[in-house]
Coordinates of C-alpha atoms in Angstrom, one line a residue:
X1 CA 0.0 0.0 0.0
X2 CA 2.2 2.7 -1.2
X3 CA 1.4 6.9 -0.9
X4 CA -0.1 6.9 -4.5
X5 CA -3.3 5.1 -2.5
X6 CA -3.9 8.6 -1.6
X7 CA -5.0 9.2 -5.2
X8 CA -7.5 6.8 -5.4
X9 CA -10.9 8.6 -4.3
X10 CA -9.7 11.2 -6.9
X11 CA -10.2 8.7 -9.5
X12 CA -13.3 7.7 -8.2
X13 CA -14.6 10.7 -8.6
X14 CA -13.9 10.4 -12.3
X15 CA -14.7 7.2 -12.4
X16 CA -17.5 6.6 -10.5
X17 CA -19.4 2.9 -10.0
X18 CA -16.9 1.7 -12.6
X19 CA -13.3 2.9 -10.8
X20 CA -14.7 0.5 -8.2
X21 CA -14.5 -2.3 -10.6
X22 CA -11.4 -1.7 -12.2
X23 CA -10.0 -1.7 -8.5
X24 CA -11.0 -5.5 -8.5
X25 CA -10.3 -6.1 -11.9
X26 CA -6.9 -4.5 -11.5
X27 CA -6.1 -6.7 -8.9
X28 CA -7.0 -9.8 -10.6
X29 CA -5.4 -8.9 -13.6
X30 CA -2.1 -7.9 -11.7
X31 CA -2.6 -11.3 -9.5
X32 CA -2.6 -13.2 -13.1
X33 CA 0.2 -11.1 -14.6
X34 CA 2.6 -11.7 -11.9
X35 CA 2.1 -15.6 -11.8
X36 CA 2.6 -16.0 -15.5
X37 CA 5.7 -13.5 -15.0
X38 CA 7.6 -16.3 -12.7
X39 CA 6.3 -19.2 -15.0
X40 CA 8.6 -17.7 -17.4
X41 CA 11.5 -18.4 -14.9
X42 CA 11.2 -22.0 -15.3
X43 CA 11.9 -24.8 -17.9
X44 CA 10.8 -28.7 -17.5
X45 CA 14.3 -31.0 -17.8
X46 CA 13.7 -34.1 -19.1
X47 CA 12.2 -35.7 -16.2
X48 CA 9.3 -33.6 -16.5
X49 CA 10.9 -31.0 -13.0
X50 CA 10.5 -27.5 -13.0
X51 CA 14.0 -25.5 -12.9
X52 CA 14.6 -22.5 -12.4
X53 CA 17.1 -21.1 -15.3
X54 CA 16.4 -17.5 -15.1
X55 CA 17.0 -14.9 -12.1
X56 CA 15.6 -12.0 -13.7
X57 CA 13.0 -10.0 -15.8
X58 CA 15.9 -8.8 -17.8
X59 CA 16.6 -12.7 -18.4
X60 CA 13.0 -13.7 -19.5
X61 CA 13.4 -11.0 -21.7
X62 CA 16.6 -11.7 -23.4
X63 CA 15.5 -15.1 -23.9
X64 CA 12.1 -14.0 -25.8
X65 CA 14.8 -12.1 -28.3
X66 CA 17.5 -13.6 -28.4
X67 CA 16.8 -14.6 -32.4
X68 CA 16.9 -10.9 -33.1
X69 CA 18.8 -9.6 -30.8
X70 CA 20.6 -11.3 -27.6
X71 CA 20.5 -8.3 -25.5
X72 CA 17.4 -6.4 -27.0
X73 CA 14.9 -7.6 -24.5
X74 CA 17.1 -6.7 -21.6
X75 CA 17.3 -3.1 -22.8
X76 CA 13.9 -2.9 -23.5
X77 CA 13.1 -4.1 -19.9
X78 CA 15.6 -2.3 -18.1
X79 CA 14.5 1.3 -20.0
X80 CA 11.1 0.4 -19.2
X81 CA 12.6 -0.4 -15.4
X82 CA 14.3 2.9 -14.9
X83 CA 11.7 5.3 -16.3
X84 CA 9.2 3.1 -13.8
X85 CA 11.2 4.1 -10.8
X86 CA 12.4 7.3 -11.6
X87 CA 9.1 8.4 -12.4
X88 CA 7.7 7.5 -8.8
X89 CA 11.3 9.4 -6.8
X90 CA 10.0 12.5 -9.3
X91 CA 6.0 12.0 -8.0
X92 CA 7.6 11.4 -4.5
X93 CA 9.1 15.1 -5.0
X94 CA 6.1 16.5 -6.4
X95 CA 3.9 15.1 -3.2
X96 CA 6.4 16.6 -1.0
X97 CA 6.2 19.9 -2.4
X98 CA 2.2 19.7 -2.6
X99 CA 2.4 18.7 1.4
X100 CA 4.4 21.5 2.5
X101 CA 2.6 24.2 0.3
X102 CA -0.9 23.0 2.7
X103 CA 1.2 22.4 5.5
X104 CA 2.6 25.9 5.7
X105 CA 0.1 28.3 3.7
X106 CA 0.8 31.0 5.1
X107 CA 4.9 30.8 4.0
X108 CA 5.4 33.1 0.8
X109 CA 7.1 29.8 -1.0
X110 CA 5.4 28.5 -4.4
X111 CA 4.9 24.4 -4.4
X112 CA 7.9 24.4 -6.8
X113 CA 10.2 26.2 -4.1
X114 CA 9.1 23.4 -1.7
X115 CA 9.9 20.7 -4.0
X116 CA 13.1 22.1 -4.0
X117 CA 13.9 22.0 -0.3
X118 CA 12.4 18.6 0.2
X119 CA 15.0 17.8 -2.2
X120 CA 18.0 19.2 -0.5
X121 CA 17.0 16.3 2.2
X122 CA 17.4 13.8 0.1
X123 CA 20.6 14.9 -1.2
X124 CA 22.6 12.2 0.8
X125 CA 20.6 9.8 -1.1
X126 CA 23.9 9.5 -3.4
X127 CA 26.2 8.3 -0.8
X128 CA 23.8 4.9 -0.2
X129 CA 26.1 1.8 -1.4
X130 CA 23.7 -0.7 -0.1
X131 CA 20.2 -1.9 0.1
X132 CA 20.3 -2.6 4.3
X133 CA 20.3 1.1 4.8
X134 CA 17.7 1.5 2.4
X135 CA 15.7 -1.0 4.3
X136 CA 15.5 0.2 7.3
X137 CA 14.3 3.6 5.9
X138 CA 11.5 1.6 4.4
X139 CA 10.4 0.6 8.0
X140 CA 9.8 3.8 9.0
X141 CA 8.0 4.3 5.9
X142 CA 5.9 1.4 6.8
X143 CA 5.5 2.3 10.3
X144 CA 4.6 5.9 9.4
X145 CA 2.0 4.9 6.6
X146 CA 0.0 2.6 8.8
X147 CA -0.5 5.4 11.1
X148 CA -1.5 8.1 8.0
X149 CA -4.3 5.6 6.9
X150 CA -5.1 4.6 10.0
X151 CA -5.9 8.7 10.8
X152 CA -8.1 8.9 7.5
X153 CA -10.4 6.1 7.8
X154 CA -11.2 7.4 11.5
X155 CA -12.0 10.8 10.3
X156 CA -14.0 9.5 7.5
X157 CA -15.9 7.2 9.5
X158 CA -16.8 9.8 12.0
X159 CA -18.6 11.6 9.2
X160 CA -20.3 8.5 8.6
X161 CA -24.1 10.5 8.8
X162 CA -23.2 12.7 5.6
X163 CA -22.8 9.5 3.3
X164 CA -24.2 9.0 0.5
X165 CA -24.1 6.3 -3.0
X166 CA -25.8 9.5 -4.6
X167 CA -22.3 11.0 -4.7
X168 CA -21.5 8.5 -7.2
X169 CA -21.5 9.3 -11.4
X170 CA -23.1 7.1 -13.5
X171 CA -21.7 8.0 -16.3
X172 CA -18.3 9.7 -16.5
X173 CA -16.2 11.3 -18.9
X174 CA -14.4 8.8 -21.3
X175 CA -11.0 10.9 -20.9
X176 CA -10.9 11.4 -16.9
X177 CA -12.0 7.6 -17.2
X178 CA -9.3 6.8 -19.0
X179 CA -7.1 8.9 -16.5
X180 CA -8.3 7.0 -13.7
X181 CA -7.5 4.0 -14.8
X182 CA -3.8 4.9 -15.2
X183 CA -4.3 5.9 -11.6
X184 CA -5.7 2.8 -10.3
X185 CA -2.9 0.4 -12.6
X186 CA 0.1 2.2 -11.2
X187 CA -1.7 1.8 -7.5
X188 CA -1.1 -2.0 -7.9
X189 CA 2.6 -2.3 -10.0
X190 CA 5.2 -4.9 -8.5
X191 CA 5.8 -7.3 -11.3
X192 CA 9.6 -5.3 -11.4
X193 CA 10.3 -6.7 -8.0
X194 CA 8.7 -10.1 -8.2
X195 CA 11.8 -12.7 -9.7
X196 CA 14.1 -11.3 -6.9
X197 CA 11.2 -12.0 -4.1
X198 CA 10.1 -15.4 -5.5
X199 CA 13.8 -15.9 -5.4
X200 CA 14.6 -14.8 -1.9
X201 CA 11.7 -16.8 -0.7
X202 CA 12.2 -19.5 1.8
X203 CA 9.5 -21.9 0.0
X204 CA 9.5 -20.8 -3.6
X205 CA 6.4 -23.2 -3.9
X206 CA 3.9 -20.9 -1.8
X207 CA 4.5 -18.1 -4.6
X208 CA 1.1 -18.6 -6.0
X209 CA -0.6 -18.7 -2.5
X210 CA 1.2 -15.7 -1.2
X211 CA 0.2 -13.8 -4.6
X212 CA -3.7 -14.3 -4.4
X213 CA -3.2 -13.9 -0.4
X214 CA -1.4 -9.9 -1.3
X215 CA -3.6 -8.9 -4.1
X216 CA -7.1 -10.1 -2.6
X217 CA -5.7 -7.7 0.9
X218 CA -4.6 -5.0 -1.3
X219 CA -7.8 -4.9 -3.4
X220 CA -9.6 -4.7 0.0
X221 CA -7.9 -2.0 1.8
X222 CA -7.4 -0.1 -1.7
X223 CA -11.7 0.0 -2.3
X224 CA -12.5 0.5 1.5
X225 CA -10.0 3.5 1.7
X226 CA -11.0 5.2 -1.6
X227 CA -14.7 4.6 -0.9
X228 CA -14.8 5.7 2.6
X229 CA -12.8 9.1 1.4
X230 CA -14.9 10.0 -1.5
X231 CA -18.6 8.8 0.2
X232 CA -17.1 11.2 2.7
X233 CA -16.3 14.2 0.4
X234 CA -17.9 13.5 -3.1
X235 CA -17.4 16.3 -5.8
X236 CA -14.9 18.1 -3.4
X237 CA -12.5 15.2 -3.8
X238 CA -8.8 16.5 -4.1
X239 CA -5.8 15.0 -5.8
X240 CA -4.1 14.1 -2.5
X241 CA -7.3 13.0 -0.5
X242 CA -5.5 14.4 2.8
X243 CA -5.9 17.7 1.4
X244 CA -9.2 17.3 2.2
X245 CA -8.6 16.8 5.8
X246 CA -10.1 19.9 8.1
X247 CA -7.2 21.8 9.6
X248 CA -6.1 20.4 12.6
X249 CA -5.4 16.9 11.5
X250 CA -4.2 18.2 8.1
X251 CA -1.0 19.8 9.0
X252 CA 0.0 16.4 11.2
X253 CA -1.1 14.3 8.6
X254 CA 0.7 15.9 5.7
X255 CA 4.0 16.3 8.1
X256 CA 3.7 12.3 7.9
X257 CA 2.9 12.1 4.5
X258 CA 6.0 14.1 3.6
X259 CA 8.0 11.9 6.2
X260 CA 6.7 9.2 4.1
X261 CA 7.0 10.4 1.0
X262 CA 11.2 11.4 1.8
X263 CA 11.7 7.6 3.3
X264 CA 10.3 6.3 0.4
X265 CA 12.5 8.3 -2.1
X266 CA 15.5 6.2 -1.4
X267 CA 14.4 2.6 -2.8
X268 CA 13.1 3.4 -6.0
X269 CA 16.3 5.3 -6.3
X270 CA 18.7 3.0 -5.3
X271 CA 17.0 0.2 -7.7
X272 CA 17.0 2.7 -10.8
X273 CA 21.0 3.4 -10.1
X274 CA 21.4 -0.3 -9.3
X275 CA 20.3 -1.1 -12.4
X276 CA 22.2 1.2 -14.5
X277 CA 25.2 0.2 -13.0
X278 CA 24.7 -3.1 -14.2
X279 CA 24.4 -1.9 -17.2
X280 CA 27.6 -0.1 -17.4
X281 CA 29.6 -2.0 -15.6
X282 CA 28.9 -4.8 -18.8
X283 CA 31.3 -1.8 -20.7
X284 CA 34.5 -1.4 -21.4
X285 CA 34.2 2.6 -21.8
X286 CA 33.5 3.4 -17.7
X287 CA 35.2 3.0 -14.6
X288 CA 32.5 1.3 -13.2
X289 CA 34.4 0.7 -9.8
X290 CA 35.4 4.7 -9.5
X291 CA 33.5 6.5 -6.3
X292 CA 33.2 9.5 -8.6
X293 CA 31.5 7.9 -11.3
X294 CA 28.9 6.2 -8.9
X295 CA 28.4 9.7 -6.8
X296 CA 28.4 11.5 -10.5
X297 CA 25.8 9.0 -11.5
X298 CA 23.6 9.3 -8.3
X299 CA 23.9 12.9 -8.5
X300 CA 22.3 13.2 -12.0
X301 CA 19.6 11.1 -11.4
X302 CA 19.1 13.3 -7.9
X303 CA 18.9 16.5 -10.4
X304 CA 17.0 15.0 -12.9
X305 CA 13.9 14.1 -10.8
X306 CA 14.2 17.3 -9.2
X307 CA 13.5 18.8 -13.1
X308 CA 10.9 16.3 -13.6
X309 CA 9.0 17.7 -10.3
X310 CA 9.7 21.6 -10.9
X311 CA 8.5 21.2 -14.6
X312 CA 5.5 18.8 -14.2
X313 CA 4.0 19.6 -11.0
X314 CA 0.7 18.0 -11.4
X315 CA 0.7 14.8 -9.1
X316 CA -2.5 12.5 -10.4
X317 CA -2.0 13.6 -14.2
X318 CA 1.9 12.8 -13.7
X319 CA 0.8 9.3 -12.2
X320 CA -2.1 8.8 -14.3
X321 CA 0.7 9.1 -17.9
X322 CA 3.5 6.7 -15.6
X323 CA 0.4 3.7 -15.1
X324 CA 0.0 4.5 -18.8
X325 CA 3.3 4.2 -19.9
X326 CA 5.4 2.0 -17.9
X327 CA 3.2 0.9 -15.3
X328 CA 1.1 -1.1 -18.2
X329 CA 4.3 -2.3 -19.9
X330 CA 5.9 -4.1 -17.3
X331 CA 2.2 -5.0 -15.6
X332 CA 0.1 -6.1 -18.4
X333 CA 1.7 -6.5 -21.7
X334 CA 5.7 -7.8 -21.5
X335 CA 4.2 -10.8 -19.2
X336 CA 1.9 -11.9 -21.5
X337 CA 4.0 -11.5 -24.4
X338 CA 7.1 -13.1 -22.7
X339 CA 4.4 -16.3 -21.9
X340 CA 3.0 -16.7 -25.0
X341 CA 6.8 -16.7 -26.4
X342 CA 8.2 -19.0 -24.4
X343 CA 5.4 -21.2 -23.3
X344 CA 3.1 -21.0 -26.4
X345 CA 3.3 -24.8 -26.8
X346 CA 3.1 -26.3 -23.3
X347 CA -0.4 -23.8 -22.2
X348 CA -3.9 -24.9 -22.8
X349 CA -5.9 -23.1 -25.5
X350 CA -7.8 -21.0 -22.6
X351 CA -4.7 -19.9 -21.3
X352 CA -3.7 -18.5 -24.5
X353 CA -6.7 -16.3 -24.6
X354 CA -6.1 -15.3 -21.6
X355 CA -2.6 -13.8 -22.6
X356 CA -3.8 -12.3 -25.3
X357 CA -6.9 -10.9 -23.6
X358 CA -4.7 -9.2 -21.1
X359 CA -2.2 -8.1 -23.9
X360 CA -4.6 -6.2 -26.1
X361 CA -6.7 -4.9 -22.5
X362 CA -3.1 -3.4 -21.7
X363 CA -2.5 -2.2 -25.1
X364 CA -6.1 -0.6 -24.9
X365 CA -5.2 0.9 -21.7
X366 CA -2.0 2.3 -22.6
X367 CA -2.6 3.4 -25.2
X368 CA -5.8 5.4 -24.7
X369 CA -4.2 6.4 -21.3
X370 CA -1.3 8.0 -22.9
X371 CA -2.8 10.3 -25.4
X372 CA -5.4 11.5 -22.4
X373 CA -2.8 12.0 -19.9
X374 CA -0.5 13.7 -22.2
X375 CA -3.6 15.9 -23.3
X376 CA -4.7 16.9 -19.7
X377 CA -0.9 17.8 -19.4
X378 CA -1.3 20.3 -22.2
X379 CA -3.8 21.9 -21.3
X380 CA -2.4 22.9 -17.2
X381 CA 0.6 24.2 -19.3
X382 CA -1.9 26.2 -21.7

């Protein structure tokens, strides 16, 4: 349950009866997507075993191209990897700046000024070397989050009297639709992450069970918290739902948020550099091992979020085009694809629509989520 929940009444409210649907169906889809993601780990030997010859998504991909190109999947994956997470450290800024602009609205600072001193916080972000620092940041995070939602839902069930299903549309506007359910996809992504778990996992076997186990707890916390907010405040439904908050809890809530929002920064981060690391350190042409290089490299990625945020500082629309772009690439249509390449002879007939239902549904999606996103962003810059 990352911050990006906190969007989720907003795209009810452009959604309507059907955002609540696409929350389940998202869910399902994602749950399906991720099994059929480590399938394409393993190979049967000759005894009819499963083994596990690939570590990676980068592998699976490589080995769905390797007739045309031996590396060209892995690039394609790993671009798609890095624009994924560097996209959510920029949205991460962007919240940060939103949060202190209400937290402090009296302060003559613009939202853009803010997003610039949350981001002199995370400048030591570029000397993290490994992931156990970066873990126990992401405790906090946890720890911090739990209490955040916990504070909504009690506020929104003590204006339980003012409810009501009337607030809902019944029919919406295809483009904020379309919007939303950018929104909603990117709520759910974890396919980038899943090889490495189902790897690290004590009992590989209990993938599957774990899988339905997360997605059928995410689905339900994800529809009661967006329901609850927007039966709550209907039509007066903010990007950042906490912005709706009345004043005395909306200071301490977005103070957590932001805390939140700065302890999440570094994973993301420290996965994007990881991987371009790996990428160069494959080279002949960099000193991959030079301190400079890796603080140089942190540092530009540090700076170039910080653009992203100053430039595009419009936090639903922003996540709405990276559910579009990236988040239904490595969620919907590369899992499919890599299954239907590599186990196109050994999968019933059903299972084959299946792939190719999801493939052209993501397709549909990002396609149709791109050009609206896009548009929405033209029109804020005028």
């Amino acid at each position: 349950q990352g911050i990006f929940v906190l969007g989720l009444p907003y795209a009810l409210l452009h959604s309507g009866y059907s955002g609540l649907f696409l929350i389940i169906l998202s869910a399902a889809l994602c749950c399906y997507t991720g099994k059929i993601l480590i399938a394409c780990l393993y190979e049967e030997n000759e005894d009819g075993q499963l083994l596990r010859v690939r570590d990676t998504y980068e592998d699976i991909a490589n080995a769905c191209c390797k007739k045309l190109s031996p590396k060209l999947g892995g690039i394609v994956v790993n671009v798609t990897q890095v624009m994924e997470l560097i996209m959510t450290c920029i949205l991460y800024l962007v919240v940060s700046g939103n949060l202190l602009s209400h937290s402090f609205p009296y302060v003559p600072v613009t939202e853009k000024t803010w997003s610039v001193i949350a981001f002199v916080t995370l400048l030591p972000c570029v000397f993290i070397k490994t992931l156990k620092i970066v873990s126990k940041l992401s405790q906090l995070c946890s720890l911090v989050h739990f209490i955040i939602i916990l504070v909504v839902m009690t506020y929104c069930l003590t204006q339980i009297h003012q409810w009501s299903w009337a607030k809902f549309r019944l029919s919406v506007e295809f483009e904020d639709f379309l919007v939303s359910v950018g929104v909603i996809i990117f709520s759910y992504t974890s396919q980038i992450f899943l090889p490495t778990l189902e790897g690290n996992m004590k009992n590989p076997g209990e993938f599957r069970c774990m899988l339905n186990w997360t997605h059928f707890f995410a689905c339900v916390l994800k529809t009661t918290f967006a329901l609850t907010a927007f039966l709550t405040w209907g039509e007066e439904t903010k990007e950042v739902i906490t912005d709706n908050l009345p004043s005395f809890l909306q200071t301490l809530v977005n103070l957590c948020l932001l805390t939140k929002a700065l302890l999440s920064y570094p994973l993301p981060f420290f996965a994007a550099t990881e991987i371009v690391y790996a990428c160069i350190s494959r080279s002949d042409y960099f000193n991959y091992r030079s301190p400079l290089f890796c603080l140089g490299v942190r540092g530009l990625f540090l700076l170039l979020t910080l653009l992203m945020a100053i430039f595009i500082p419009h936090f639903v629309l922003l996540m709405g085009l990276t559910g579009s772009v990236t988040g239904a690439a490595m969620t919907f249509l590369l899992p499919s694809l890599f299954h239907l390449k590599l186990k196109w002879k050994k999968i019933p007939f059903i299972e084959k629509c299946a792939d190719i239902s999801v493939f052209i549904l993501g397709f549909l999606c990002s396609l149709a989520g791109i050009v609206c996103s896009m548009k929405g962003l033209l029109e804020v810059f005028g």
